Amino acid sequence: MLVHPQFDPVAIALGPLQVHWYGLMYVIGFLGFLIIGKMRSKEPNSVMNPDRVDDMMFWGAIGVVAGGRIGYMLFYNLKGLLSDPVSLFQIWDGGMSFHGGLLGVILAMFLLARRWKLNFFQVSDFVAPLVPIGLGAGRIGNFINGELWGRATDVPWGMVFPQVDNIARHPSQLYQAFLEGLVLFIVLNWFRKRSPPVGAISGLFLVGYGMARIIVEFVREPDAQLGYVAWGWVTQGQVLSVPMILLGVLFMWFAYKKAKA
């Protein structure tokens, strides 16, 4: 049985200035987006250029933070939001939603596509293979903070999170870092190099993330304020991921159908 190391959430402290590990993971995600995105923008026939990558990172970051916070309050803590609307801005208390952040990024991509006079999917297909960098880093940040732990288990790698209880639990943050980060990054970039039709990469991202999230949610402890939302085993994360998968399949179907026309 393993025990969570109880990392100090502060990575760097310079007097009153403190840099938290979780915030550092966001920085790693954004830097990874910039570095790899700019490399890809120089590929032949790319509709992007380094300046556009800068714009995508800037507006995408705003979409992630704003959408992630709003999504969390709407999807996971609506009761708290209604009782105290100011809590929406209390980001220091924690609470970010991937699905909300995704909607924020989609809005940013839509507006940028209009500005650049591009098809929305030309932008989203460029962005999608870069997103898993931030997803994986974010889940590592969750693990370092000792949050979003898994359900009780007797597997040999079960981990005790002392801040919760003395029960061995799935280190579900690491499962998500592996599936949503490393695996999804490899799959999307492999698929991208096969020159799929416009929209197919975006569709595969939705399907891949949705499936990974649903799988891990079976061993992840549901949010305390919500618990299970149906049948004693379905979580909010699974409910929000099902439409992603359906929409992703639809995107891929339309992409290949249009390519054959």
Tab-separated table of C-alpha atoms in Angstrom:
chain	number	residue	atom	x	y	z
A	1	MET	CA	0.000	0.000	0.000
A	2	LEU	CA	1.338	3.396	-1.021
A	3	VAL	CA	0.910	6.696	0.827
A	4	HIS	CA	0.516	10.030	-0.904
A	5	PRO	CA	3.718	12.051	-0.341
A	6	GLN	CA	1.787	15.126	0.870
A	7	PHE	CA	3.695	17.534	-1.346
A	8	ASP	CA	3.958	21.172	-0.381
A	9	PRO	CA	1.470	22.857	-2.745
A	10	VAL	CA	3.899	25.788	-3.071
A	11	ALA	CA	6.577	25.050	-5.679
A	12	ILE	CA	8.528	28.309	-5.333
A	13	ALA	CA	8.426	30.872	-2.536
A	14	LEU	CA	10.222	34.197	-2.911
A	15	GLY	CA	9.239	36.239	0.108
A	16	PRO	CA	5.519	37.001	-0.143
A	17	LEU	CA	5.446	35.662	-3.716
A	18	GLN	CA	4.339	32.036	-3.909
A	19	VAL	CA	4.087	29.935	-7.050
A	20	HIS	CA	1.853	26.903	-6.554
A	21	TRP	CA	2.430	23.613	-8.322
A	22	TYR	CA	-1.059	23.688	-9.810
A	23	GLY	CA	-0.467	27.110	-11.323
A	24	LEU	CA	2.894	25.893	-12.604
A	25	MET	CA	1.112	23.033	-14.397
A	26	TYR	CA	-1.008	25.604	-16.249
A	27	VAL	CA	2.184	27.367	-17.304
A	28	ILE	CA	3.638	24.077	-18.576
A	29	GLY	CA	0.472	23.449	-20.578
A	30	PHE	CA	0.514	26.912	-22.143
A	31	LEU	CA	4.252	26.751	-22.912
A	32	GLY	CA	3.847	23.331	-24.483
A	33	PHE	CA	1.037	24.710	-26.625
A	34	LEU	CA	3.191	27.631	-27.737
A	35	ILE	CA	6.361	25.671	-28.477
A	36	ILE	CA	4.799	22.754	-30.361
A	37	GLY	CA	2.140	24.976	-31.937
A	38	LYS	CA	4.746	27.315	-33.413
A	39	MET	CA	6.718	24.373	-34.746
A	40	ARG	CA	3.603	23.016	-36.439
A	41	SER	CA	2.639	26.434	-37.795
A	42	LYS	CA	5.764	26.313	-39.978
A	43	GLU	CA	4.775	23.045	-41.640
A	44	PRO	CA	3.883	23.154	-45.365
A	45	ASN	CA	0.237	24.062	-46.073
A	46	SER	CA	-0.405	25.136	-42.466
A	47	VAL	CA	-3.175	27.748	-42.176
A	48	MET	CA	-1.494	29.054	-39.038
A	49	ASN	CA	1.584	31.157	-38.391
A	50	PRO	CA	3.508	31.923	-35.164
A	51	ASP	CA	1.539	35.131	-34.531
A	52	ARG	CA	-1.746	33.268	-34.781
A	53	VAL	CA	-0.451	30.662	-32.334
A	54	ASP	CA	0.249	33.493	-29.868
A	55	ASP	CA	-3.332	34.742	-30.292
A	56	MET	CA	-4.763	31.256	-29.821
A	57	MET	CA	-2.782	30.744	-26.643
A	58	PHE	CA	-3.780	34.134	-25.195
A	59	TRP	CA	-7.505	33.908	-25.929
A	60	GLY	CA	-7.564	30.183	-25.270
A	61	ALA	CA	-6.065	30.752	-21.813
A	62	ILE	CA	-8.827	33.246	-21.036
A	63	GLY	CA	-11.386	30.738	-22.292
A	64	VAL	CA	-9.932	27.953	-20.154
A	65	VAL	CA	-9.907	29.963	-16.926
A	66	ALA	CA	-13.207	31.810	-17.372
A	67	GLY	CA	-15.058	28.855	-18.865
A	68	GLY	CA	-13.547	26.424	-16.396
A	69	ARG	CA	-14.667	28.464	-13.400
A	70	ILE	CA	-18.142	29.247	-14.729
A	71	GLY	CA	-18.581	25.622	-15.783
A	72	TYR	CA	-17.586	24.332	-12.364
A	73	MET	CA	-20.103	26.535	-10.594
A	74	LEU	CA	-22.889	25.663	-13.047
A	75	PHE	CA	-22.193	21.937	-13.394
A	76	TYR	CA	-20.864	21.042	-9.952
A	77	ASN	CA	-21.825	23.752	-7.447
A	78	LEU	CA	-24.980	25.451	-8.710
A	79	LYS	CA	-26.474	25.512	-5.226
A	80	GLY	CA	-23.447	27.382	-3.908
A	81	LEU	CA	-23.571	29.824	-6.819
A	82	LEU	CA	-27.253	30.596	-6.271
A	83	SER	CA	-26.784	31.114	-2.541
A	84	ASP	CA	-23.653	33.254	-3.006
A	85	PRO	CA	-23.152	34.602	-6.570
A	86	VAL	CA	-19.888	36.277	-5.520
A	87	SER	CA	-18.388	32.787	-5.050
A	88	LEU	CA	-18.056	32.647	-8.832
A	89	PHE	CA	-15.042	34.945	-8.529
A	90	GLN	CA	-13.479	33.227	-5.513
A	91	ILE	CA	-11.101	31.131	-7.606
A	92	TRP	CA	-8.674	30.835	-4.683
A	93	ASP	CA	-11.167	28.398	-3.128
A	94	GLY	CA	-10.578	26.021	-6.059
A	95	GLY	CA	-12.996	24.531	-8.520
A	96	MET	CA	-12.430	24.273	-12.266
A	97	SER	CA	-14.368	22.206	-14.793
A	98	PHE	CA	-12.806	20.731	-17.931
A	99	HIS	CA	-16.126	20.773	-19.746
A	100	GLY	CA	-16.630	24.453	-18.906
A	101	GLY	CA	-13.079	25.230	-19.983
A	102	LEU	CA	-13.721	23.391	-23.253
A	103	LEU	CA	-16.744	25.567	-23.969
A	104	GLY	CA	-14.642	28.656	-23.247
A	105	VAL	CA	-11.951	27.500	-25.674
A	106	ILE	CA	-14.552	26.673	-28.335
A	107	LEU	CA	-15.910	30.217	-28.092
A	108	ALA	CA	-12.377	31.631	-28.407
A	109	MET	CA	-11.671	29.456	-31.465
A	110	PHE	CA	-14.966	30.451	-33.079
A	111	LEU	CA	-14.205	34.160	-32.703
A	112	LEU	CA	-10.645	33.739	-33.976
A	113	ALA	CA	-11.827	31.700	-36.968
A	114	ARG	CA	-14.191	34.532	-37.899
A	115	ARG	CA	-11.423	37.117	-37.563
A	116	TRP	CA	-9.068	35.081	-39.749
A	117	LYS	CA	-11.833	34.100	-42.206
A	118	LEU	CA	-11.164	30.413	-41.661
A	119	ASN	CA	-13.417	27.413	-41.219
A	120	PHE	CA	-13.937	26.777	-37.501
A	121	PHE	CA	-12.627	23.234	-37.874
A	122	GLN	CA	-9.401	24.460	-39.454
A	123	VAL	CA	-8.695	26.176	-36.156
A	124	SER	CA	-10.013	23.439	-33.874
A	125	ASP	CA	-8.129	20.709	-35.771
A	126	PHE	CA	-4.908	22.655	-35.180
A	127	VAL	CA	-5.646	23.166	-31.489
A	128	ALA	CA	-6.985	19.718	-30.533
A	129	PRO	CA	-3.688	17.742	-30.670
A	130	LEU	CA	-2.065	20.359	-28.416
A	131	VAL	CA	-4.697	20.298	-25.677
A	132	PRO	CA	-3.593	17.005	-24.029
A	133	ILE	CA	-0.351	18.692	-22.921
A	134	GLY	CA	-2.301	20.924	-20.561
A	135	LEU	CA	-4.706	18.148	-19.584
A	136	GLY	CA	-1.898	15.837	-18.524
A	137	ALA	CA	-0.052	18.586	-16.669
A	138	GLY	CA	-3.248	19.642	-14.899
A	139	ARG	CA	-3.899	16.108	-13.633
A	140	ILE	CA	-0.333	15.916	-12.318
A	141	GLY	CA	-1.132	19.149	-10.481
A	142	ASN	CA	-4.236	17.507	-8.997
A	143	PHE	CA	-2.080	14.612	-7.786
A	144	ILE	CA	0.513	16.913	-6.233
A	145	ASN	CA	-2.272	18.762	-4.409
A	146	GLY	CA	-3.747	15.459	-3.232
A	147	GLU	CA	-7.196	16.303	-4.658
A	148	LEU	CA	-9.730	14.526	-6.863
A	149	TRP	CA	-8.701	11.177	-5.427
A	150	GLY	CA	-10.157	7.813	-6.423
A	151	ARG	CA	-12.515	5.356	-4.826
A	152	ALA	CA	-11.472	2.759	-2.263
A	153	THR	CA	-9.586	-0.195	-3.727
A	154	ASP	CA	-7.496	-3.240	-2.855
A	155	VAL	CA	-5.219	-3.132	-5.914
A	156	PRO	CA	-1.479	-3.321	-5.083
A	157	TRP	CA	-0.910	0.290	-6.179
A	158	GLY	CA	-3.747	1.638	-4.052
A	159	MET	CA	-2.738	4.859	-2.327
A	160	VAL	CA	-3.726	6.337	1.017
A	161	PHE	CA	-4.455	10.050	0.955
A	162	PRO	CA	-3.936	10.987	4.625
A	163	GLN	CA	-5.870	14.234	4.272
A	164	VAL	CA	-8.945	12.130	3.414
A	165	ASP	CA	-8.775	8.944	5.494
A	166	ASN	CA	-6.659	5.828	5.975
A	167	ILE	CA	-8.277	3.862	3.161
A	168	ALA	CA	-6.281	2.833	0.075
A	169	ARG	CA	-7.710	4.546	-3.000
A	170	HIS	CA	-7.146	4.600	-6.736
A	171	PRO	CA	-4.662	7.350	-7.703
A	172	SER	CA	-7.200	8.375	-10.338
A	173	GLN	CA	-5.387	11.650	-11.043
A	174	LEU	CA	-2.500	9.628	-12.489
A	175	TYR	CA	-4.875	7.489	-14.552
A	176	GLN	CA	-6.310	10.660	-16.054
A	177	ALA	CA	-2.868	12.164	-16.647
A	178	PHE	CA	-1.956	9.006	-18.571
A	179	LEU	CA	-5.147	8.654	-20.641
A	180	GLU	CA	-6.161	12.293	-21.155
A	181	GLY	CA	-2.585	13.494	-21.432
A	182	LEU	CA	-0.053	11.032	-22.833
A	183	VAL	CA	-2.322	8.566	-24.666
A	184	LEU	CA	-4.594	11.209	-26.171
A	185	PHE	CA	-1.582	13.286	-27.271
A	186	ILE	CA	-0.004	10.299	-29.045
A	187	VAL	CA	-3.242	9.202	-30.710
A	188	LEU	CA	-4.208	12.662	-31.970
A	189	ASN	CA	-0.760	13.460	-33.327
A	190	TRP	CA	-0.533	10.057	-35.022
A	191	PHE	CA	-3.955	10.667	-36.570
A	192	ARG	CA	-3.015	14.200	-37.629
A	193	LYS	CA	-0.068	12.912	-39.651
A	194	ARG	CA	-2.415	10.713	-41.686
A	195	SER	CA	-3.958	13.880	-43.219
A	196	PRO	CA	-7.587	13.259	-42.197
A	197	PRO	CA	-10.378	15.464	-43.600
A	198	VAL	CA	-11.142	18.792	-41.931
A	199	GLY	CA	-13.116	18.269	-38.720
A	200	ALA	CA	-12.028	14.674	-38.106
A	201	ILE	CA	-9.247	15.567	-35.653
A	202	SER	CA	-11.648	17.669	-33.592
A	203	GLY	CA	-14.122	14.796	-33.613
A	204	LEU	CA	-11.511	12.283	-32.479
A	205	PHE	CA	-10.464	14.589	-29.645
A	206	LEU	CA	-14.037	14.721	-28.344
A	207	VAL	CA	-14.436	10.947	-28.620
A	208	GLY	CA	-11.030	10.212	-27.087
A	209	TYR	CA	-11.377	12.556	-24.139
A	210	GLY	CA	-14.974	11.537	-23.490
A	211	MET	CA	-14.099	7.843	-23.415
A	212	ALA	CA	-11.050	8.375	-21.203
A	213	ARG	CA	-13.059	10.480	-18.755
A	214	ILE	CA	-15.943	8.009	-18.558
A	215	ILE	CA	-13.565	5.100	-17.932
A	216	VAL	CA	-11.661	6.802	-15.117
A	217	GLU	CA	-14.848	8.119	-13.500
A	218	PHE	CA	-15.674	4.505	-12.589
A	219	VAL	CA	-12.777	4.565	-10.112
A	220	ARG	CA	-12.773	8.263	-9.216
A	221	GLU	CA	-14.571	9.483	-6.103
A	222	PRO	CA	-17.517	11.687	-7.178
A	223	ASP	CA	-17.652	15.307	-6.056
A	224	ALA	CA	-18.842	15.415	-2.453
A	225	GLN	CA	-21.491	18.080	-3.077
A	226	LEU	CA	-23.054	16.029	-5.884
A	227	GLY	CA	-22.340	12.369	-5.239
A	228	TYR	CA	-23.716	10.025	-7.876
A	229	VAL	CA	-26.267	11.673	-10.135
A	230	ALA	CA	-28.067	8.520	-11.329
A	231	TRP	CA	-28.505	4.834	-10.405
A	232	GLY	CA	-25.971	4.992	-7.610
A	233	TRP	CA	-22.947	4.841	-9.929
A	234	VAL	CA	-23.224	7.486	-12.683
A	235	THR	CA	-21.205	10.661	-12.069
A	236	GLN	CA	-21.602	14.194	-13.375
A	237	GLY	CA	-18.346	13.839	-15.298
A	238	GLN	CA	-19.765	10.846	-17.179
A	239	VAL	CA	-23.017	12.636	-17.942
A	240	LEU	CA	-21.136	15.611	-19.398
A	241	SER	CA	-18.831	13.344	-21.424
A	242	VAL	CA	-21.542	11.381	-23.253
A	243	PRO	CA	-22.588	14.359	-25.447
A	244	MET	CA	-18.901	14.913	-26.250
A	245	ILE	CA	-18.585	11.401	-27.636
A	246	LEU	CA	-21.799	11.644	-29.661
A	247	LEU	CA	-20.808	15.030	-31.076
A	248	GLY	CA	-17.316	13.756	-31.860
A	249	VAL	CA	-18.686	10.766	-33.773
A	250	LEU	CA	-20.981	13.117	-35.686
A	251	PHE	CA	-18.089	15.436	-36.567
A	252	MET	CA	-16.011	12.541	-37.878
A	253	TRP	CA	-18.911	11.120	-39.876
A	254	PHE	CA	-19.601	14.466	-41.536
A	255	ALA	CA	-15.884	15.044	-42.180
A	256	TYR	CA	-15.416	11.763	-44.024
A	257	LYS	CA	-18.753	12.031	-45.806
A	258	LYS	CA	-17.849	15.495	-47.105
A	259	ALA	CA	-14.400	14.278	-48.157
A	260	LYS	CA	-15.946	11.510	-50.286
A	261	ALA	CA	-18.483	13.838	-51.919
